[in-house]
Structures are given as structure tokens and as C-alpha cells.
Amino acid sequence: MTTEIRHNGVNAAAIGSFSQYLQESAPTDGTTFRAAVHWQGGFRNEIRVRDLAPTYADEPEVLGGTNTAANPVEQILGALGSCLAIGYTAGALARGIRIEDLRIDLAGNIDLPVFFGLKAGHAGFDRIDAKVYLQSDASAEAVTALHDDVFRTSPVGNTLERPASLHVELIRQ
Amino acid sequence: MTTEIRHNGVNAAAIGSFSQYLQESAPTDGTTFRAAVHWQGGFRNEIRVRDLAPTYADEPEVLGGTNTAANPVEQILGALGSCLAIGYTAGALARGIRIEDLRIDLAGNIDLPVFFGLKAGHAGFDRIDAKVYLQSDASAEAVTALHDDVFRTSPVGNTLERPASLHVELIRQ
């Protein structure tokens, strides 16, 4: 861990403390993250996480929504991109790499007729393509090693690359 | 398709038109969705989708961030919840079910030491639990059939339940 407190804008001291906590007493069954969604009418939904300001999901008008927010599959792409960006930033901190700029473009295809119930199949992303535009004066070797680490340890990347089991319980009110 | 223009707040006419378009001329390789992420320093990232207002991702202070927005794994949970909610709303429209209220709570565990590089393993969600609180006067049978349809055709649900291939290309600037 670097002795510099902030590098690439990251609070290194906080990460060092939390890393030490994890080494000493990480919960064996993992750390729980949560979100709460509340339907707002139509396809607009409010998303609440901890005590943060709410965010929203909606659909474009062509898909029957009111186009006030990104739709859920677009939010998956945004979550993957920001997870990778956080991974690059954290990994750069650990390796002493200075990031000048970082942009990630993401795209994936959805078979909408499946979602619309017009045919059987898989309505999700089979494949996602990301282009990472990284500006840094680090060596090619250092950046390649950083990239490999990010890809291997990305929580959202790992979630998407492997099957997760979903347990959805319906409770009538 | 109902002849009612709005039901549960959904623009049924728009969905009907788009469904007809999909039946007649759906792209065989799917419809592309996109997001663009721009690093803001530290763990804060701006997410842009189409011409919508930007949204953000960050990490809590204990994880080295500035706690200005949900983190990427929390955003995955929010995307799944809103995708399920949109599925219920769309399915209720098709089935003539009136939704009075709909809330979805989601939770999943992340093995943070893997993300921190402290041990090998899988840093993503292995399992996600969702509780769907649905208020409606529809019959139990109708609601159960709706629920089964939603789960089978959810784009985000399908993405999470099956392995997606991620292609991440690094471009030095």
C-alpha cells in the first residue's frame, strides 16, 4: 500500500484500513449488498440504495415507457463499465500507476421478441463488448498486468460471466 | 393487446406498435443497447446512456470512495429489480391485471477479499434473493402465471442466470 493518502483521487488510507479488516475478519459468507425498487406507474421505477438519493429506471417511449431514465439492460452495461473503471483505479493505486483519463464504451444485444413473448429463447445479453480508453504514462507491461487483474477480479464482470442463481419470492399484499 | 391506451400507466399503444414491428421485422441479431462510462477521479464514474441525464457510480467511504452514488454491484441489484418490475407491469397489461403497488427488495453477497486481491475466487454474486411485494386484486392463479412469465423472459434475469461472454478491449490513448 502506498503511503500517499490520495492517488488518482482514491482514499488510499480508507482502502488500506478496510483491506486490513478483510484480512483479519472478512465474513466467510461475504458482504451483503442491497437495493429496493418501488414501482412508480408505467415502466418507471425508483431504485433506493442505502440512504443515497433515489435513482430511476424507465423505458424509451418506443418500448412503452416515458424515457426518463436508462432501462435495466442499459444499467447493466453502466454497472459493468463503472465496476471495471473502479477496478482500474484501485489496481492503478496498488501499482503506482497514474491515470490521466479513463473512458469505457459498452454495448450488447438483446433479443427483444423473447422479452415480448413473441418467441422462446434467451432475453438477456449473451455477449457484451467493452472498449476501454485509458490515458496513462505507465509502461505497456504495467497497463497489461493491470488490465488482466481488473478483468479477473471485477465483481460485476464475474457476476455476468458466471451463472448466478436467482431466488424470487412473490408476496401478495 | 388491450384497446385501452394506458393501463397501470403503460403506453399500451406504443407497445402494440413496437410488438407488431418486432413480429414483422425484428433484427435477427438482436437490438443493441449501449452505455458510456467516464471516470471522474477516485471511484466516482459518470454513466451516460443515449441523451439522458448522466447518472453516477461510486463506492462508500469505507471502500475508498466518496459515497455519492450506489456502487456497481448495488446497481446490478437495482437493474434486476427494475427489470422484474417492468416485466410484471408489461405482463399485467397483457393479462388485464391491475397493479395497485409493487415493491421489490433485493440482496446478494460479494466476497470482498477476492476483489481486494487477498484471495483467489469469484468476486461476483453467486446468488441473488428478491422479495416481490405485489398489491393487486387479481386471482392467485393469474398472479402466479404472471410471475412465471416475468421470471422466464426478464432480460436482466436471463443475463444473470446464464454466462455471458465479456470482450474487453484496452486502447491506450
Tab-separated table of C-alpha atoms in Angstrom:
chain	number	residue	atom	x	y	z
A	1	MET	CA	0.000	0.000	0.000
A	2	THR	CA	1.333	3.420	-0.938
A	3	THR	CA	1.882	5.934	1.835
A	4	GLU	CA	0.287	8.623	-0.323
A	5	ILE	CA	-3.182	9.346	1.017
A	6	ARG	CA	-4.832	10.166	-2.303
A	7	HIS	CA	-3.734	8.865	-5.684
A	8	ASN	CA	-5.960	9.114	-8.735
A	9	GLY	CA	-8.386	10.667	-6.249
A	10	VAL	CA	-8.758	7.442	-4.254
A	11	ASN	CA	-8.717	7.480	-0.459
A	12	ALA	CA	-5.857	5.028	-0.067
A	13	ALA	CA	-5.905	5.172	3.727
A	14	ALA	CA	-9.531	4.018	3.799
A	15	ILE	CA	-8.773	1.156	1.425
A	16	GLY	CA	-5.742	0.163	3.478
A	17	SER	CA	-7.804	0.044	6.662
A	18	PHE	CA	-10.608	-1.923	5.043
A	19	SER	CA	-8.174	-4.332	3.405
A	20	GLN	CA	-6.599	-4.963	6.800
A	21	TYR	CA	-10.049	-5.551	8.296
A	22	LEU	CA	-10.845	-8.018	5.496
A	23	GLN	CA	-7.575	-9.870	6.046
A	24	GLU	CA	-8.270	-10.149	9.753
A	25	SER	CA	-12.005	-10.741	9.857
A	26	ALA	CA	-13.720	-10.984	6.469
A	27	PRO	CA	-17.192	-12.535	6.797
A	28	THR	CA	-16.886	-16.082	5.446
A	29	ASP	CA	-20.205	-15.871	3.622
A	30	GLY	CA	-19.438	-12.497	2.029
A	31	THR	CA	-20.684	-8.955	2.488
A	32	THR	CA	-24.351	-8.259	1.715
A	33	PHE	CA	-25.380	-5.511	-0.692
A	34	ARG	CA	-28.998	-4.433	-1.142
A	35	ALA	CA	-31.329	-2.405	-3.334
A	36	ALA	CA	-35.057	-1.632	-3.082
A	37	VAL	CA	-37.219	-0.926	-6.124
A	38	HIS	CA	-40.588	0.850	-5.954
A	39	TRP	CA	-42.855	0.945	-8.989
A	40	GLN	CA	-43.887	4.496	-9.944
A	41	GLY	CA	-46.544	3.612	-12.547
A	42	GLY	CA	-45.875	2.626	-16.145
A	43	PHE	CA	-42.337	1.371	-16.641
A	44	ARG	CA	-40.777	3.952	-14.330
A	45	ASN	CA	-39.248	2.581	-11.147
A	46	GLU	CA	-37.455	4.212	-8.244
A	47	ILE	CA	-34.301	2.483	-7.004
A	48	ARG	CA	-33.115	3.047	-3.445
A	49	VAL	CA	-29.699	2.002	-2.150
A	50	ARG	CA	-28.729	2.683	1.465
A	51	ASP	CA	-29.570	6.311	2.316
A	52	LEU	CA	-28.438	7.674	-1.064
A	53	ALA	CA	-30.631	9.841	-3.266
A	54	PRO	CA	-33.002	7.648	-5.309
A	55	THR	CA	-32.278	6.803	-8.932
A	56	TYR	CA	-34.693	5.624	-11.588
A	57	ALA	CA	-35.225	3.141	-14.383
A	58	ASP	CA	-37.636	3.586	-17.276
A	59	GLU	CA	-38.025	2.515	-20.892
A	60	PRO	CA	-37.831	4.606	-24.070
A	61	GLU	CA	-41.174	5.702	-25.498
A	62	VAL	CA	-40.915	3.192	-28.357
A	63	LEU	CA	-40.850	0.445	-25.712
A	64	GLY	CA	-43.883	1.882	-23.908
A	65	GLY	CA	-42.117	3.970	-21.270
A	66	THR	CA	-41.661	7.667	-20.600
A	67	ASN	CA	-37.908	7.822	-21.330
A	68	THR	CA	-36.943	9.475	-18.038
A	69	ALA	CA	-34.028	7.134	-17.236
A	70	ALA	CA	-31.866	4.342	-18.647
A	71	ASN	CA	-33.579	0.987	-18.895
A	72	PRO	CA	-32.419	-2.021	-16.860
A	73	VAL	CA	-30.221	-3.599	-19.545
A	74	GLU	CA	-28.529	-0.243	-20.157
A	75	GLN	CA	-27.995	-0.037	-16.392
A	76	ILE	CA	-26.275	-3.440	-16.505
A	77	LEU	CA	-23.852	-2.025	-19.080
A	78	GLY	CA	-23.268	1.076	-16.943
A	79	ALA	CA	-22.677	-1.081	-13.853
A	80	LEU	CA	-20.144	-3.226	-15.716
A	81	GLY	CA	-18.351	-0.143	-17.049
A	82	SER	CA	-18.156	1.573	-13.679
A	83	CYS	CA	-17.062	-1.673	-11.984
A	84	LEU	CA	-14.226	-2.031	-14.492
A	85	ALA	CA	-13.319	1.654	-14.037
A	86	ILE	CA	-13.209	1.230	-10.252
A	87	GLY	CA	-11.062	-1.861	-10.762
A	88	TYR	CA	-8.608	0.038	-12.958
A	89	THR	CA	-8.485	2.882	-10.443
A	90	ALA	CA	-7.930	0.574	-7.462
A	91	GLY	CA	-5.382	-1.524	-9.336
A	92	ALA	CA	-3.545	1.578	-10.545
A	93	LEU	CA	-3.339	2.781	-6.944
A	94	ALA	CA	-1.782	-0.509	-5.847
A	95	ARG	CA	0.685	-0.461	-8.746
A	96	GLY	CA	1.597	3.234	-8.533
A	97	ILE	CA	0.122	3.934	-11.971
A	98	ARG	CA	-1.250	7.417	-12.563
A	99	ILE	CA	-4.442	7.538	-14.631
A	100	GLU	CA	-4.893	10.688	-16.723
A	101	ASP	CA	-8.220	9.767	-18.273
A	102	LEU	CA	-10.408	6.671	-18.486
A	103	ARG	CA	-13.469	6.106	-20.627
A	104	ILE	CA	-15.297	2.848	-21.255
A	105	ASP	CA	-17.849	2.286	-24.024
A	106	LEU	CA	-20.092	-0.759	-23.680
A	107	ALA	CA	-22.561	-2.458	-25.995
A	108	GLY	CA	-24.627	-5.622	-26.055
A	109	ASN	CA	-27.566	-7.041	-27.982
A	110	ILE	CA	-30.948	-8.103	-26.589
A	111	ASP	CA	-33.391	-10.331	-28.463
A	112	LEU	CA	-36.457	-8.169	-27.809
A	113	PRO	CA	-39.020	-10.585	-29.330
A	114	VAL	CA	-38.195	-13.002	-26.479
A	115	PHE	CA	-38.931	-10.306	-23.890
A	116	PHE	CA	-42.148	-9.509	-25.729
A	117	GLY	CA	-43.156	-13.190	-25.549
A	118	LEU	CA	-43.158	-13.482	-29.333
A	119	LYS	CA	-40.722	-16.382	-29.340
A	120	ALA	CA	-38.898	-18.681	-26.922
A	121	GLY	CA	-35.249	-18.139	-26.095
A	122	HIS	CA	-32.870	-16.095	-24.007
A	123	ALA	CA	-33.846	-12.432	-23.491
A	124	GLY	CA	-30.539	-11.363	-21.890
A	125	PHE	CA	-27.061	-10.395	-23.018
A	126	ASP	CA	-25.146	-13.362	-24.472
A	127	ARG	CA	-22.157	-11.154	-25.070
A	128	ILE	CA	-21.032	-7.687	-24.007
A	129	ASP	CA	-18.310	-5.714	-25.749
A	130	ALA	CA	-16.369	-3.032	-23.890
A	131	LYS	CA	-13.723	-0.677	-25.217
A	132	VAL	CA	-11.503	0.817	-22.517
A	133	TYR	CA	-9.782	4.082	-23.452
A	134	LEU	CA	-7.005	4.578	-20.915
A	135	GLN	CA	-4.686	7.577	-20.845
A	136	SER	CA	-1.622	6.970	-18.676
A	137	ASP	CA	2.143	7.240	-18.994
A	138	ALA	CA	2.683	3.807	-17.419
A	139	SER	CA	4.546	1.133	-19.391
A	140	ALA	CA	2.652	-1.200	-21.696
A	141	GLU	CA	3.583	-4.133	-19.442
A	142	ALA	CA	2.254	-2.419	-16.324
A	143	VAL	CA	-1.002	-1.494	-18.025
A	144	THR	CA	-1.487	-5.005	-19.424
A	145	ALA	CA	-0.930	-6.530	-15.983
A	146	LEU	CA	-3.401	-4.008	-14.516
A	147	HIS	CA	-5.964	-4.889	-17.192
A	148	ASP	CA	-5.635	-8.634	-16.510
A	149	ASP	CA	-6.123	-8.101	-12.768
A	150	VAL	CA	-9.180	-5.907	-13.290
A	151	PHE	CA	-10.838	-8.417	-15.548
A	152	ARG	CA	-10.131	-11.318	-13.178
A	153	THR	CA	-11.436	-9.616	-10.020
A	154	SER	CA	-14.357	-7.473	-11.224
A	155	PRO	CA	-17.438	-8.238	-9.110
A	156	VAL	CA	-19.828	-7.241	-11.901
A	157	GLY	CA	-17.660	-8.928	-14.559
A	158	ASN	CA	-17.557	-12.128	-12.510
A	159	THR	CA	-21.320	-11.931	-11.942
A	160	LEU	CA	-22.029	-11.626	-15.667
A	161	GLU	CA	-19.519	-14.248	-16.800
A	162	ARG	CA	-20.862	-16.952	-14.498
A	163	PRO	CA	-24.365	-18.203	-13.826
A	164	ALA	CA	-25.927	-16.731	-10.674
A	165	SER	CA	-28.909	-18.390	-9.035
A	166	LEU	CA	-31.882	-16.071	-8.652
A	167	HIS	CA	-34.436	-16.694	-5.932
A	168	VAL	CA	-37.500	-14.554	-6.472
A	169	GLU	CA	-40.255	-14.859	-3.895
A	170	LEU	CA	-43.677	-13.370	-4.639
A	171	ILE	CA	-45.559	-11.983	-1.645
A	172	ARG	CA	-49.160	-10.842	-2.179
A	173	GLN	CA	-50.135	-7.766	-0.204
B	1	MET	CA	-53.488	-6.452	-26.723
B	2	THR	CA	-55.999	-4.347	-24.829
B	3	THR	CA	-57.625	-1.434	-26.602
B	4	GLU	CA	-57.096	0.716	-23.505
B	5	ILE	CA	-54.325	3.199	-24.214
B	6	ARG	CA	-52.942	3.348	-20.681
B	7	HIS	CA	-53.175	0.610	-18.071
B	8	ASN	CA	-51.008	0.619	-14.954
B	9	GLY	CA	-49.586	3.783	-16.532
B	10	VAL	CA	-48.132	1.907	-19.514
B	11	ASN	CA	-48.456	3.267	-23.032
B	12	ALA	CA	-50.154	0.195	-24.475
B	13	ALA	CA	-50.457	1.680	-27.960
B	14	ALA	CA	-46.687	2.165	-28.156
B	15	ILE	CA	-46.068	-1.398	-27.020
B	16	GLY	CA	-48.598	-2.718	-29.501
B	17	SER	CA	-46.919	-0.875	-32.359
B	18	PHE	CA	-43.448	-1.998	-31.333
B	19	SER	CA	-44.584	-5.586	-30.853
B	20	GLN	CA	-46.040	-5.542	-34.363
B	21	TYR	CA	-42.774	-4.130	-35.703
B	22	LEU	CA	-40.840	-6.904	-33.916
B	23	GLN	CA	-43.130	-9.577	-35.349
B	24	GLU	CA	-42.672	-8.195	-38.839
B	25	SER	CA	-39.039	-7.166	-38.867
B	26	ALA	CA	-37.099	-7.888	-35.671
B	27	PRO	CA	-33.340	-7.718	-36.259
B	28	THR	CA	-32.120	-11.324	-36.296
B	29	ASP	CA	-29.016	-10.477	-34.258
B	30	GLY	CA	-30.917	-8.501	-31.634
B	31	THR	CA	-31.230	-4.846	-30.704
B	32	THR	CA	-28.093	-3.078	-29.471
B	33	PHE	CA	-28.056	-1.192	-26.171
B	34	ARG	CA	-25.134	0.987	-25.090
B	35	ALA	CA	-23.652	2.865	-22.156
B	36	ALA	CA	-20.570	5.096	-21.828
B	37	VAL	CA	-18.651	5.472	-18.572
B	38	HIS	CA	-16.282	8.368	-17.848
B	39	TRP	CA	-14.010	8.279	-14.815
B	40	GLN	CA	-14.403	11.350	-12.579
B	41	GLY	CA	-11.432	10.735	-10.265
B	42	GLY	CA	-11.355	8.354	-7.306
B	43	PHE	CA	-14.060	5.712	-7.575
B	44	ARG	CA	-16.691	8.092	-8.926
B	45	ASN	CA	-17.793	7.467	-12.507
B	46	GLU	CA	-20.291	9.158	-14.762
B	47	ILE	CA	-22.599	6.880	-16.769
B	48	ARG	CA	-24.175	8.142	-19.973
B	49	VAL	CA	-26.989	6.369	-21.812
B	50	ARG	CA	-28.416	7.842	-25.022
B	51	ASP	CA	-29.159	11.549	-24.460
B	52	LEU	CA	-30.468	11.054	-20.919
B	53	ALA	CA	-29.158	12.979	-17.912
B	54	PRO	CA	-25.964	11.334	-16.607
B	55	THR	CA	-26.012	9.043	-13.595
B	56	TYR	CA	-23.117	8.079	-11.342
B	57	ALA	CA	-21.450	5.193	-9.589
B	58	ASP	CA	-19.190	5.491	-6.557
B	59	GLU	CA	-18.138	3.461	-3.535
B	60	PRO	CA	-18.909	4.021	0.153
B	61	GLU	CA	-16.177	5.776	2.132
B	62	VAL	CA	-15.211	2.531	3.883
B	63	LEU	CA	-14.371	1.126	0.437
B	64	GLY	CA	-12.285	4.191	-0.504
B	65	GLY	CA	-14.946	6.185	-2.362
B	66	THR	CA	-16.886	9.375	-1.710
B	67	ASN	CA	-20.319	7.744	-1.259
B	68	THR	CA	-22.118	9.929	-3.811
B	69	ALA	CA	-23.915	7.074	-5.599
B	70	ALA	CA	-24.671	3.362	-5.450
B	71	ASN	CA	-21.751	1.104	-6.276
B	72	PRO	CA	-21.771	-1.179	-9.325
B	73	VAL	CA	-22.968	-4.332	-7.558
B	74	GLU	CA	-25.798	-2.383	-5.919
B	75	GLN	CA	-26.655	-1.090	-9.395
B	76	ILE	CA	-26.850	-4.683	-10.627
B	77	LEU	CA	-29.439	-5.374	-7.920
B	78	GLY	CA	-31.373	-2.222	-8.864
B	79	ALA	CA	-31.292	-3.190	-12.541
B	80	LEU	CA	-32.622	-6.663	-11.759
B	81	GLY	CA	-35.384	-5.252	-9.567
B	82	SER	CA	-36.491	-2.684	-12.109
B	83	CYS	CA	-36.325	-5.258	-14.913
B	84	LEU	CA	-38.583	-7.571	-12.928
B	85	ALA	CA	-40.917	-4.655	-12.119
B	86	ILE	CA	-41.139	-3.722	-15.804
B	87	GLY	CA	-41.834	-7.368	-16.584
B	88	TYR	CA	-44.668	-7.512	-14.062
B	89	THR	CA	-46.101	-4.263	-15.397
B	90	ALA	CA	-45.914	-5.379	-19.033
B	91	GLY	CA	-47.276	-8.836	-18.230
B	92	ALA	CA	-50.092	-7.354	-16.139
B	93	LEU	CA	-51.027	-5.153	-19.096
B	94	ALA	CA	-51.227	-8.163	-21.410
B	95	ARG	CA	-53.278	-10.134	-18.859
B	96	GLY	CA	-55.607	-7.301	-17.818
B	97	ILE	CA	-54.267	-7.341	-14.260
B	98	ARG	CA	-54.344	-4.063	-12.361
B	99	ILE	CA	-51.321	-3.426	-10.149
B	100	GLU	CA	-52.004	-1.322	-7.055
B	101	ASP	CA	-48.481	-1.321	-5.677
B	102	LEU	CA	-45.243	-3.151	-6.405
B	103	ARG	CA	-42.038	-3.166	-4.375
B	104	ILE	CA	-39.037	-5.424	-4.810
B	105	ASP	CA	-36.259	-5.869	-2.231
B	106	LEU	CA	-33.037	-7.433	-3.463
B	107	ALA	CA	-29.923	-8.702	-1.719
B	108	GLY	CA	-26.780	-10.592	-2.623
B	109	ASN	CA	-23.366	-11.305	-1.115
B	110	ILE	CA	-19.971	-10.363	-2.529
B	111	ASP	CA	-16.703	-11.937	-1.392
B	112	LEU	CA	-14.796	-8.662	-0.994
B	113	PRO	CA	-11.380	-10.232	-0.239
B	114	VAL	CA	-11.395	-11.585	-3.821
B	115	PHE	CA	-11.985	-8.090	-5.212
B	116	PHE	CA	-9.225	-6.803	-2.964
B	117	GLY	CA	-6.850	-9.434	-4.370
B	118	LEU	CA	-6.447	-11.042	-0.940
B	119	LYS	CA	-7.527	-14.460	-2.162
B	120	ALA	CA	-8.464	-16.256	-5.378
B	121	GLY	CA	-12.091	-16.971	-6.225
B	122	HIS	CA	-15.234	-15.442	-7.620
B	123	ALA	CA	-15.828	-11.790	-6.741
B	124	GLY	CA	-19.399	-11.601	-8.112
B	125	PHE	CA	-22.873	-12.568	-6.960
B	126	ASP	CA	-23.331	-16.359	-6.815
B	127	ARG	CA	-26.907	-15.893	-5.707
B	128	ILE	CA	-29.402	-13.026	-5.558
B	129	ASP	CA	-32.538	-13.069	-3.430
B	130	ALA	CA	-35.516	-10.920	-4.366
B	131	LYS	CA	-38.765	-10.440	-2.490
B	132	VAL	CA	-41.600	-9.102	-4.649
B	133	TYR	CA	-44.402	-7.352	-2.748
B	134	LEU	CA	-47.327	-7.137	-5.149
B	135	GLN	CA	-50.629	-5.499	-4.326
B	136	SER	CA	-53.356	-6.463	-6.793
B	137	ASP	CA	-56.888	-7.825	-6.704
B	138	ALA	CA	-56.150	-10.393	-9.422
B	139	SER	CA	-56.639	-14.101	-8.682
B	140	ALA	CA	-53.795	-16.137	-7.213
B	141	GLU	CA	-53.671	-18.191	-10.422
B	142	ALA	CA	-53.372	-15.112	-12.623
B	143	VAL	CA	-50.624	-13.637	-10.460
B	144	THR	CA	-48.685	-16.907	-10.369
B	145	ALA	CA	-48.852	-17.198	-14.164
B	146	LEU	CA	-47.704	-13.570	-14.434
B	147	HIS	CA	-44.810	-14.234	-12.064
B	148	ASP	CA	-43.659	-17.295	-14.045
B	149	ASP	CA	-43.724	-15.329	-17.307
B	150	VAL	CA	-41.753	-12.446	-15.809
B	151	PHE	CA	-39.066	-14.705	-14.472
B	152	ARG	CA	-38.738	-16.608	-17.768
B	153	THR	CA	-38.463	-13.528	-20.005
B	154	SER	CA	-36.561	-10.987	-17.898
B	155	PRO	CA	-33.597	-9.648	-19.902
B	156	VAL	CA	-31.593	-8.840	-16.768
B	157	GLY	CA	-32.697	-12.069	-15.054
B	158	ASN	CA	-31.688	-14.099	-18.112
B	159	THR	CA	-28.354	-12.243	-18.273
B	160	LEU	CA	-27.548	-13.021	-14.651
B	161	GLU	CA	-28.710	-16.637	-14.717
B	162	ARG	CA	-26.596	-17.572	-17.710
B	163	PRO	CA	-22.933	-16.993	-18.514
B	164	ALA	CA	-22.336	-14.021	-20.809
B	165	SER	CA	-19.081	-13.648	-22.696
B	166	LEU	CA	-17.310	-10.355	-21.998
B	167	HIS	CA	-14.936	-8.912	-24.560
B	168	VAL	CA	-12.945	-6.063	-23.054
B	169	GLU	CA	-10.503	-4.316	-25.360
B	170	LEU	CA	-7.912	-1.966	-23.881
B	171	ILE	CA	-6.959	1.021	-26.044
B	172	ARG	CA	-4.072	3.223	-24.860
B	173	GLN	CA	-4.572	6.918	-25.520
